[in-house]
Amino acid sequence: MTQYKYHICCMGAGYVGGPTMAVIASNCPDIRVCVVDLSKRMIDAWNTDELPIYEPGLLEVVKSARGRNLFFSTDIDAEIQKADMVFISVNTPTKTTGIGAGRAANIKNCELCARKIAEVATGPKVVVEKSTVPVRTADAVRRVLMANDKGIDFQVLSNPEFLAEGTAIADLQKPGRVLIGGMQTDKGKAAIQQLVDVYAHWVPTERILTTSLWSSELSKLVANAFLAQRVSSINSISALCEATDADVHEVSRALSFDDRIGPKFLTASVGFGGSCFQKDVLNLVYICESLGLQEVADYWYQVIALNDYQKQRFTRNMLQRMFNTVTGKKIALLGFAFKKDTGDTRETPAVFVAKALLDEGAKLRVFDPQVSREQMLEEFDYTCGVNETTLPGLTTSDMILTMEDAYTACEGAHAIAVLTEWDAFKTLDYKRIYASMAKPAFVFDGRNVVDIAALRQIGFEVYSIGKPIQKNQFI
């Protein structure tokens, strides 16, 4: 039997838990890592080559360690008992009802994990918050754990993730920083060192930062808020560029040469999406409101308000340019994931654009290389409340059709909306597409991926975020 120096259990087999544990296992062959989840379907998928999530390089990392020191199981109790360290990596969605609805994070899943650990543990453990949580959640987790009647000592750490979907494996293999927060007591510092020793297998020690629990928890929310703020800032300027015939790409490039600003997150788009940005900014807003910091809350809420404005502005422009009606018109949506190189559709701008077009009576033809029709319809229902009840005929009529490739999606369409920046959309045969479309043929590029001049030469009317509008295209 293989002898391991250390045992890690991760509760939650989603976008964070699965990839993070796979990278830990691949770099730490002396540590046994097991990912557990209530969902048998999810765990079964992790034990095949058809993983439940898509992330470039993930399958190779999983296969390098699976069965050696990386395992996936639904036997939660047994794995907690074996573990020296337990990661909590579960969803913390925004509350939909009750106090703080629409802003506050619901940490129910974190508390349930803590209660399960306290229930089944037979010895001391280090418990690591990996989920994105409101500041001082660790205090609640710690109180639940220490209420056990077995006299077991638990140390709670905060180890927030800083992953970008599409580059998660690269982010984990060569992180810009690893942040570990813990109690500043002798036992707390010892627990911090245990986690430092895990990451030190492959991360340079100068990139492993240690802080108090509360600074670590807040740093995650603030990091996402700052990144979302940059996206909303450049998107606000994209509207100004269109009104003044400036080019947002040229403005972004000029900004990127300023060392104080830098080039990251200055790409204008139809808006940000994903599971983190909106949720974490709204959580930050709620925390500030709860502490009586209304001016601070108002400041950060504008980041969300601008993102909503950008999605609405994009759809409104489509409607205006297409003679103020899309009723009965076929519109090809190229991309549905919130960004390229991921199949994640949570809070994707595409679902909001699609919902607005459906409200106007459009018929949608959607292609995304990583998003299934079932996932798409689930996102419509979860995010926008669009289903067979609210929109009869949704799944049985031709209101939303998912296509096998971009060419069939565009055939007969009156317009194309590029909503995800998949590289493949840059090299499509647009002459072939133009020939198959209704005329005039419109392209609305929400990601600035197409060659505007080349498409206009073909005959398309092209409108791109933050780009000068061709004068003869005004209506």
Coordinates of C-alpha atoms in Angstrom, one line a residue:
M1 CA 0.0 0.0 0.0
T2 CA 1.3 3.5 -0.9
Q3 CA 2.4 5.5 2.1
Y4 CA 1.5 9.2 1.9
K5 CA 3.0 11.9 4.1
Y6 CA -0.2 13.9 4.2
H7 CA -3.9 13.6 3.3
I8 CA -6.0 16.3 1.8
C9 CA -9.8 16.2 1.2
C10 CA -11.6 18.8 -0.8
M11 CA -15.4 19.3 -0.4
G12 CA -16.7 20.4 -3.8
A13 CA -15.8 19.2 -7.2
G14 CA -16.6 22.3 -9.2
Y15 CA -14.6 24.9 -11.2
V16 CA -12.3 25.6 -8.3
G17 CA -12.1 22.4 -6.3
G18 CA -11.4 20.0 -9.2
P19 CA -8.6 21.9 -11.0
T20 CA -7.0 23.1 -7.8
M21 CA -6.8 19.6 -6.3
A22 CA -5.6 18.1 -9.6
V23 CA -2.7 20.6 -9.7
I24 CA -1.8 20.0 -6.0
A25 CA -1.8 16.2 -6.6
S26 CA 0.3 16.4 -9.8
N27 CA 2.9 18.5 -8.0
C28 CA 2.8 16.7 -4.7
P29 CA 3.1 12.9 -5.2
D30 CA 3.7 12.4 -1.5
I31 CA 0.3 13.8 -0.7
R32 CA -3.0 11.9 -1.1
V33 CA -5.7 14.2 -2.5
C34 CA -9.4 13.3 -2.7
V35 CA -12.2 15.5 -4.1
V36 CA -15.6 14.7 -2.7
D37 CA -19.0 15.8 -3.7
L38 CA -22.7 15.0 -3.1
S39 CA -23.2 14.7 -6.9
K40 CA -22.5 11.2 -8.1
R41 CA -22.9 12.4 -11.7
M42 CA -20.1 15.0 -11.1
I43 CA -17.8 12.5 -9.4
D44 CA -18.4 9.8 -12.1
A45 CA -17.4 12.4 -14.7
W46 CA -14.2 13.2 -13.0
N47 CA -13.3 9.5 -13.1
T48 CA -13.6 9.5 -16.9
D49 CA -11.9 11.4 -19.7
E50 CA -15.1 13.3 -20.2
L51 CA -14.5 15.8 -17.4
P52 CA -17.5 17.8 -16.1
I53 CA -15.8 21.1 -16.9
Y54 CA -13.7 22.3 -19.8
E55 CA -10.4 23.9 -19.1
P56 CA -7.4 23.8 -21.4
G57 CA -4.8 21.4 -20.0
L58 CA -7.0 20.1 -17.2
L59 CA -7.5 16.6 -18.6
E60 CA -3.7 16.0 -18.9
V61 CA -3.1 17.2 -15.3
V62 CA -5.9 14.9 -14.0
K63 CA -4.7 11.9 -15.9
S64 CA -1.1 12.4 -14.6
A65 CA -2.2 11.9 -11.0
R66 CA -5.6 10.2 -11.0
G67 CA -5.3 6.8 -9.4
R68 CA -1.8 7.5 -8.1
N69 CA -2.5 10.2 -5.5
L70 CA -5.6 11.9 -6.9
F71 CA -9.1 10.4 -6.2
F72 CA -12.7 11.5 -6.6
S73 CA -15.4 10.0 -4.3
T74 CA -18.9 10.4 -2.9
D75 CA -17.8 8.8 0.4
I76 CA -17.6 12.2 2.1
D77 CA -17.4 10.9 5.7
A78 CA -14.6 8.5 5.2
E79 CA -12.5 11.0 3.3
I80 CA -12.9 13.7 5.9
Q81 CA -11.8 11.2 8.6
K82 CA -8.7 10.3 6.7
A83 CA -7.7 13.9 6.0
D84 CA -5.2 16.1 7.8
M85 CA -6.5 19.1 5.9
V86 CA -10.0 19.7 4.5
F87 CA -10.6 22.4 1.8
I88 CA -14.1 23.9 1.6
S89 CA -14.7 24.7 -2.1
V90 CA -18.4 25.0 -2.5
N91 CA -20.7 27.5 -4.2
T92 CA -21.6 30.8 -2.3
P93 CA -24.4 32.2 -4.5
T94 CA -26.0 35.6 -4.2
K95 CA -29.1 35.4 -2.0
T96 CA -32.3 35.5 -4.0
T97 CA -34.7 36.1 -1.1
G98 CA -34.6 37.5 2.4
I99 CA -32.3 40.2 3.9
G100 CA -29.7 41.2 1.4
A101 CA -31.4 39.5 -1.5
G102 CA -29.7 40.3 -4.8
R103 CA -26.4 41.4 -3.1
A104 CA -25.4 39.3 0.0
A105 CA -23.7 36.0 -0.4
N106 CA -25.4 32.9 0.9
I107 CA -22.8 31.0 2.9
K108 CA -25.2 28.1 3.7
N109 CA -23.0 25.6 1.9
C110 CA -19.9 26.6 3.8
E111 CA -21.7 26.2 7.1
L112 CA -23.0 22.8 6.1
C113 CA -19.5 21.7 5.3
A114 CA -18.3 22.9 8.6
R115 CA -21.1 21.0 10.4
K116 CA -20.3 17.8 8.4
I117 CA -16.6 18.1 9.3
A118 CA -17.4 18.6 13.0
E119 CA -19.8 15.7 12.9
V120 CA -17.5 13.0 11.4
A121 CA -14.0 14.2 12.4
T122 CA -12.2 12.0 14.9
G123 CA -9.0 14.0 15.2
P124 CA -7.6 17.6 14.7
K125 CA -7.7 19.1 11.3
V126 CA -6.8 22.2 9.4
V127 CA -9.9 23.5 7.5
V128 CA -9.2 25.7 4.5
E129 CA -11.7 28.2 3.1
K130 CA -11.3 28.0 -0.7
S131 CA -14.7 29.4 -1.6
T132 CA -15.1 33.1 -2.1
V133 CA -16.8 34.3 1.1
P134 CA -17.7 37.6 2.9
V135 CA -15.1 38.8 5.3
R136 CA -15.3 37.1 8.7
T137 CA -17.0 34.0 7.4
A138 CA -14.0 32.1 8.9
D139 CA -15.2 33.2 12.3
A140 CA -18.6 31.5 11.6
V141 CA -16.9 28.3 10.3
R142 CA -14.6 28.2 13.3
R143 CA -17.4 28.6 15.8
V144 CA -19.3 25.8 14.2
L145 CA -16.3 23.5 14.2
M146 CA -15.3 24.3 17.8
A147 CA -18.8 23.6 19.1
N148 CA -18.1 19.9 18.6
D149 CA -18.5 17.8 21.8
K150 CA -15.4 15.7 21.1
G151 CA -12.7 18.1 22.2
I152 CA -11.2 18.2 18.8
D153 CA -9.1 21.2 17.8
F154 CA -9.6 22.8 14.4
Q155 CA -7.6 25.6 12.8
V156 CA -9.3 27.6 10.0
L157 CA -7.4 29.1 7.2
S158 CA -8.4 31.4 4.3
N159 CA -6.8 30.5 0.9
P160 CA -8.8 32.3 -1.8
E161 CA -8.4 31.3 -5.4
F162 CA -7.3 33.8 -8.1
L163 CA -8.1 31.8 -11.2
A164 CA -9.2 33.0 -14.6
E165 CA -11.3 30.5 -16.5
G166 CA -9.7 29.5 -19.7
T167 CA -6.2 29.9 -18.1
A168 CA -6.9 28.1 -14.7
I169 CA -4.3 25.5 -15.1
A170 CA -1.6 28.0 -16.0
D171 CA -2.7 30.2 -13.1
L172 CA -2.4 27.2 -10.7
Q173 CA 0.9 26.0 -12.1
K174 CA 2.6 29.4 -12.0
P175 CA 0.5 31.6 -9.7
G176 CA 1.1 35.3 -9.4
R177 CA 0.6 34.8 -5.7
V178 CA -0.8 32.3 -3.2
L179 CA -2.6 34.0 -0.3
I180 CA -2.9 32.2 3.0
G181 CA -4.6 33.8 6.0
G182 CA -4.9 32.4 9.5
M183 CA -5.2 33.3 13.2
Q184 CA -2.0 34.9 14.5
T185 CA -1.6 32.5 17.3
D186 CA 1.0 29.7 17.7
K187 CA -1.5 27.1 16.5
G188 CA -2.7 29.4 13.8
K189 CA 0.8 30.1 12.5
A190 CA 1.6 26.4 12.6
A191 CA -1.5 25.7 10.4
I192 CA -0.5 28.4 8.0
Q193 CA 2.9 26.8 7.7
Q194 CA 1.4 23.4 6.9
L195 CA -0.4 24.9 3.9
V196 CA 2.7 26.9 2.9
D197 CA 4.6 23.6 2.8
V198 CA 2.0 22.1 0.4
Y199 CA 2.3 25.0 -2.1
A200 CA 6.1 25.2 -1.6
H201 CA 6.3 21.9 -3.6
W202 CA 6.2 24.0 -6.8
V203 CA 5.5 27.7 -5.9
P204 CA 8.5 30.0 -5.1
T205 CA 8.2 31.0 -1.4
E206 CA 8.4 34.7 -2.3
R207 CA 5.0 34.2 -4.1
I208 CA 3.3 32.7 -1.0
L209 CA 1.9 35.5 1.1
T210 CA 0.6 35.1 4.6
T211 CA -1.8 37.4 6.3
S212 CA -4.5 37.5 9.0
L213 CA -7.8 35.6 8.3
W214 CA -9.8 38.8 7.7
S215 CA -7.3 40.4 5.3
S216 CA -7.2 37.2 3.2
E217 CA -11.0 37.0 3.0
L218 CA -11.4 40.6 2.0
S219 CA -8.5 40.5 -0.5
K220 CA -10.4 38.1 -2.7
L221 CA -13.5 40.3 -2.9
V222 CA -11.4 43.4 -3.5
A223 CA -9.3 41.8 -6.2
N224 CA -12.4 40.8 -8.2
A225 CA -13.9 44.2 -7.6
F226 CA -10.8 46.0 -9.0
L227 CA -10.7 43.8 -12.0
A228 CA -14.4 44.3 -12.7
Q229 CA -13.9 48.0 -12.2
R230 CA -11.3 48.1 -15.0
V231 CA -13.6 46.3 -17.4
S232 CA -16.5 48.6 -16.7
S233 CA -14.1 51.6 -16.9
I234 CA -13.0 50.7 -20.4
N235 CA -16.5 49.8 -21.5
S236 CA -17.7 53.3 -20.4
I237 CA -15.0 54.8 -22.6
S238 CA -16.1 52.5 -25.5
A239 CA -19.5 54.4 -25.5
L240 CA -17.6 57.7 -25.6
C241 CA -15.4 56.5 -28.5
E242 CA -18.4 55.6 -30.6
A243 CA -19.9 59.0 -30.0
T244 CA -16.7 60.8 -30.9
D245 CA -15.3 58.6 -33.7
A246 CA -12.3 57.6 -31.5
D247 CA -11.1 54.0 -31.4
V248 CA -11.2 52.2 -28.0
H249 CA -8.4 49.9 -29.1
E250 CA -6.1 52.8 -29.7
V251 CA -7.1 54.4 -26.4
S252 CA -6.5 51.2 -24.6
R253 CA -3.1 50.8 -26.2
A254 CA -2.1 54.3 -25.2
L255 CA -3.2 53.6 -21.6
S256 CA -1.3 50.3 -21.5
F257 CA 2.1 52.1 -22.0
D258 CA 1.6 53.9 -18.7
D259 CA 3.3 51.7 -16.1
R260 CA 0.9 52.9 -13.5
I261 CA -2.0 51.5 -15.5
G262 CA -0.7 48.5 -17.4
P263 CA -2.4 46.6 -20.3
K264 CA -4.5 44.0 -18.4
F265 CA -8.3 44.1 -18.4
L266 CA -8.5 47.0 -20.8
T267 CA -10.3 45.2 -23.6
A268 CA -13.7 46.6 -24.4
S269 CA -16.6 44.1 -24.8
V270 CA -20.3 43.6 -24.5
G271 CA -19.7 43.2 -20.7
F272 CA -18.1 40.9 -18.1
G273 CA -19.6 37.6 -17.0
G274 CA -18.7 34.5 -15.1
S275 CA -19.5 33.3 -11.6
C276 CA -17.3 35.8 -9.7
F277 CA -17.2 39.4 -10.8
Q278 CA -20.9 40.4 -10.3
K279 CA -21.4 38.2 -7.3
D280 CA -18.3 39.4 -5.5
V281 CA -18.9 43.1 -6.3
L282 CA -22.5 42.8 -5.0
N283 CA -21.2 41.1 -1.9
L284 CA -18.8 43.9 -1.3
V285 CA -21.6 46.4 -1.8
Y286 CA -23.7 44.6 0.7
I287 CA -20.9 44.4 3.3
C288 CA -20.3 48.2 2.9
E289 CA -24.0 48.9 3.3
S290 CA -24.2 46.7 6.4
L291 CA -21.4 48.6 8.0
G292 CA -22.9 52.0 7.2
L293 CA -20.5 52.9 4.4
Q294 CA -23.1 53.9 1.9
E295 CA -20.9 56.1 -0.2
V296 CA -18.4 53.3 -0.6
A297 CA -21.3 50.9 -1.5
D298 CA -22.7 53.4 -4.1
Y299 CA -19.2 53.7 -5.7
W300 CA -18.8 49.9 -6.2
Y301 CA -22.4 49.4 -7.3
Q302 CA -21.7 51.7 -10.3
V303 CA -19.4 48.9 -11.6
I304 CA -22.4 46.6 -11.9
A305 CA -24.7 49.4 -13.2
L306 CA -22.2 50.2 -16.0
N307 CA -21.9 46.5 -16.9
D308 CA -25.7 46.2 -17.2
Y309 CA -25.7 49.4 -19.3
Q310 CA -23.1 48.0 -21.7
K311 CA -25.2 44.9 -22.4
Q312 CA -28.3 47.0 -22.9
R313 CA -26.5 49.4 -25.1
F314 CA -25.2 46.6 -27.4
T315 CA -28.7 45.2 -27.8
R316 CA -30.3 48.6 -28.3
N317 CA -27.8 49.3 -31.1
M318 CA -28.7 46.1 -32.8
L319 CA -32.3 47.0 -32.8
Q320 CA -31.7 50.6 -34.0
R321 CA -29.4 49.6 -36.8
M322 CA -31.8 46.9 -38.0
F323 CA -34.6 49.4 -38.8
N324 CA -36.0 49.3 -35.2
T325 CA -37.3 45.8 -35.5
V326 CA -36.0 42.3 -35.3
T327 CA -39.4 40.6 -35.1
G328 CA -39.3 37.4 -37.0
K329 CA -35.7 38.0 -38.1
K330 CA -33.1 35.3 -37.7
I331 CA -30.0 36.4 -35.7
A332 CA -26.9 34.2 -35.4
L333 CA -25.2 34.3 -32.0
L334 CA -21.6 33.3 -32.3
G335 CA -20.6 32.3 -28.8
F336 CA -22.5 31.7 -25.6
A337 CA -19.9 31.1 -22.9
F338 CA -18.9 34.2 -21.0
K339 CA -15.3 34.0 -22.4
K340 CA -13.2 31.9 -24.7
D341 CA -11.6 28.6 -23.7
T342 CA -14.3 27.7 -21.2
G343 CA -17.7 26.2 -21.3
D344 CA -18.9 28.3 -18.3
T345 CA -22.1 30.2 -19.0
R346 CA -22.8 31.7 -15.6
E347 CA -23.7 35.4 -15.9
T348 CA -22.6 35.4 -19.5
P349 CA -23.5 38.6 -21.3
A350 CA -24.8 36.4 -24.1
V351 CA -27.8 35.3 -22.1
F352 CA -28.9 38.8 -21.5
V353 CA -28.5 39.9 -25.1
A354 CA -30.4 36.8 -26.2
K355 CA -33.2 37.4 -23.7
A356 CA -33.6 41.0 -25.0
L357 CA -33.7 39.8 -28.6
L358 CA -36.3 37.1 -27.8
D359 CA -38.4 39.8 -26.1
E360 CA -38.3 41.7 -29.5
G361 CA -39.5 38.6 -31.3
A362 CA -36.2 37.5 -32.9
K363 CA -35.4 33.9 -33.9
L364 CA -32.0 32.9 -32.5
R365 CA -29.5 30.6 -34.1
V366 CA -26.7 29.9 -31.6
F367 CA -23.3 28.3 -32.0
D368 CA -20.7 27.8 -29.3
P369 CA -18.0 25.0 -29.5
Q370 CA -18.2 24.2 -25.7
V371 CA -21.9 24.9 -24.7
S372 CA -24.6 22.4 -25.2
R373 CA -28.3 23.2 -25.9
E374 CA -29.2 21.8 -22.5
Q375 CA -26.7 24.0 -20.7
M376 CA -27.9 27.0 -22.6
L377 CA -31.6 26.5 -21.8
E378 CA -30.6 25.9 -18.1
E379 CA -28.9 29.3 -18.1
F380 CA -31.9 31.0 -19.6
D381 CA -34.1 29.6 -16.9
Y382 CA -31.7 30.2 -14.0
T383 CA -30.5 33.7 -14.9
C384 CA -33.5 35.2 -16.8
G385 CA -36.4 33.1 -15.8
V386 CA -37.0 32.1 -19.5
N387 CA -38.5 28.7 -19.8
E388 CA -41.5 26.9 -21.4
T389 CA -43.8 28.4 -18.8
T390 CA -42.7 32.0 -19.2
L391 CA -42.1 31.7 -22.9
P392 CA -44.3 28.9 -24.4
G393 CA -42.8 27.2 -27.4
L394 CA -39.2 28.0 -26.3
T395 CA -38.0 24.4 -26.8
T396 CA -40.4 23.2 -29.4
S397 CA -40.5 26.1 -31.8
D398 CA -37.6 27.7 -33.8
M399 CA -37.2 30.6 -31.4
I400 CA -33.8 29.2 -30.2
L401 CA -31.9 26.7 -32.3
T402 CA -28.5 25.5 -31.5
M403 CA -26.3 24.8 -34.5
E404 CA -23.4 22.5 -35.2
D405 CA -21.1 25.1 -36.7
A406 CA -21.0 28.8 -37.4
Y407 CA -21.9 28.5 -41.0
T408 CA -25.2 26.8 -40.4
A409 CA -25.9 29.3 -37.7
C410 CA -25.4 32.2 -40.1
E411 CA -27.3 30.7 -43.0
G412 CA -30.3 32.8 -43.8
A413 CA -29.6 35.1 -40.9
H414 CA -30.3 38.9 -41.0
A415 CA -27.5 39.6 -38.5
I416 CA -24.6 38.1 -36.6
A417 CA -23.8 39.0 -33.0
V418 CA -20.3 37.9 -31.9
L419 CA -20.6 37.3 -28.1
T420 CA -17.6 35.2 -27.2
E421 CA -14.1 35.8 -28.4
W422 CA -13.3 32.3 -29.6
D423 CA -10.3 32.4 -31.9
A424 CA -12.1 30.4 -34.5
F425 CA -14.5 33.3 -35.2
K426 CA -11.6 35.4 -36.5
T427 CA -10.8 33.0 -39.3
L428 CA -14.3 32.1 -40.6
D429 CA -14.9 32.4 -44.3
Y430 CA -17.0 35.5 -44.2
K431 CA -17.4 35.7 -47.9
R432 CA -19.2 32.4 -47.7
I433 CA -21.2 33.6 -44.8
Y434 CA -22.2 36.8 -46.5
A435 CA -23.4 34.9 -49.5
S436 CA -25.8 32.8 -47.4
M437 CA -27.3 35.7 -45.4
A438 CA -30.3 37.9 -45.9
K439 CA -29.4 41.4 -47.1
P440 CA -28.4 43.9 -45.8
A441 CA -26.2 41.6 -43.7
F442 CA -25.3 43.0 -40.3
V443 CA -22.4 42.1 -38.0
F444 CA -22.4 43.3 -34.4
D445 CA -19.1 42.5 -32.8
G446 CA -19.3 42.5 -29.1
R447 CA -15.7 41.3 -28.7
N448 CA -13.8 43.1 -31.4
V449 CA -12.5 40.0 -33.0
V450 CA -13.5 40.5 -36.7
D451 CA -11.5 42.4 -39.3
I452 CA -13.9 45.4 -39.7
A453 CA -12.4 46.7 -42.9
A454 CA -12.3 43.3 -44.6
L455 CA -16.0 42.6 -43.7
R456 CA -17.1 46.0 -44.9
Q457 CA -15.3 45.3 -48.2
I458 CA -17.3 42.1 -48.5
G459 CA -20.5 44.0 -48.1
F460 CA -21.4 43.6 -44.4
E461 CA -22.6 46.5 -42.2
V462 CA -20.3 46.2 -39.2
Y463 CA -20.7 47.7 -35.8
S464 CA -18.0 46.9 -33.1
I465 CA -17.7 48.0 -29.5
G466 CA -15.9 51.3 -29.2
K467 CA -15.0 51.5 -32.9
P468 CA -15.8 54.4 -35.3
I469 CA -19.0 54.0 -37.2
Q470 CA -18.8 54.0 -41.0
K471 CA -20.4 57.2 -42.1
N472 CA -22.7 55.7 -44.7
Q473 CA -24.0 53.3 -42.1
F474 CA -25.8 55.9 -40.1
I475 CA -29.6 55.5 -40.4

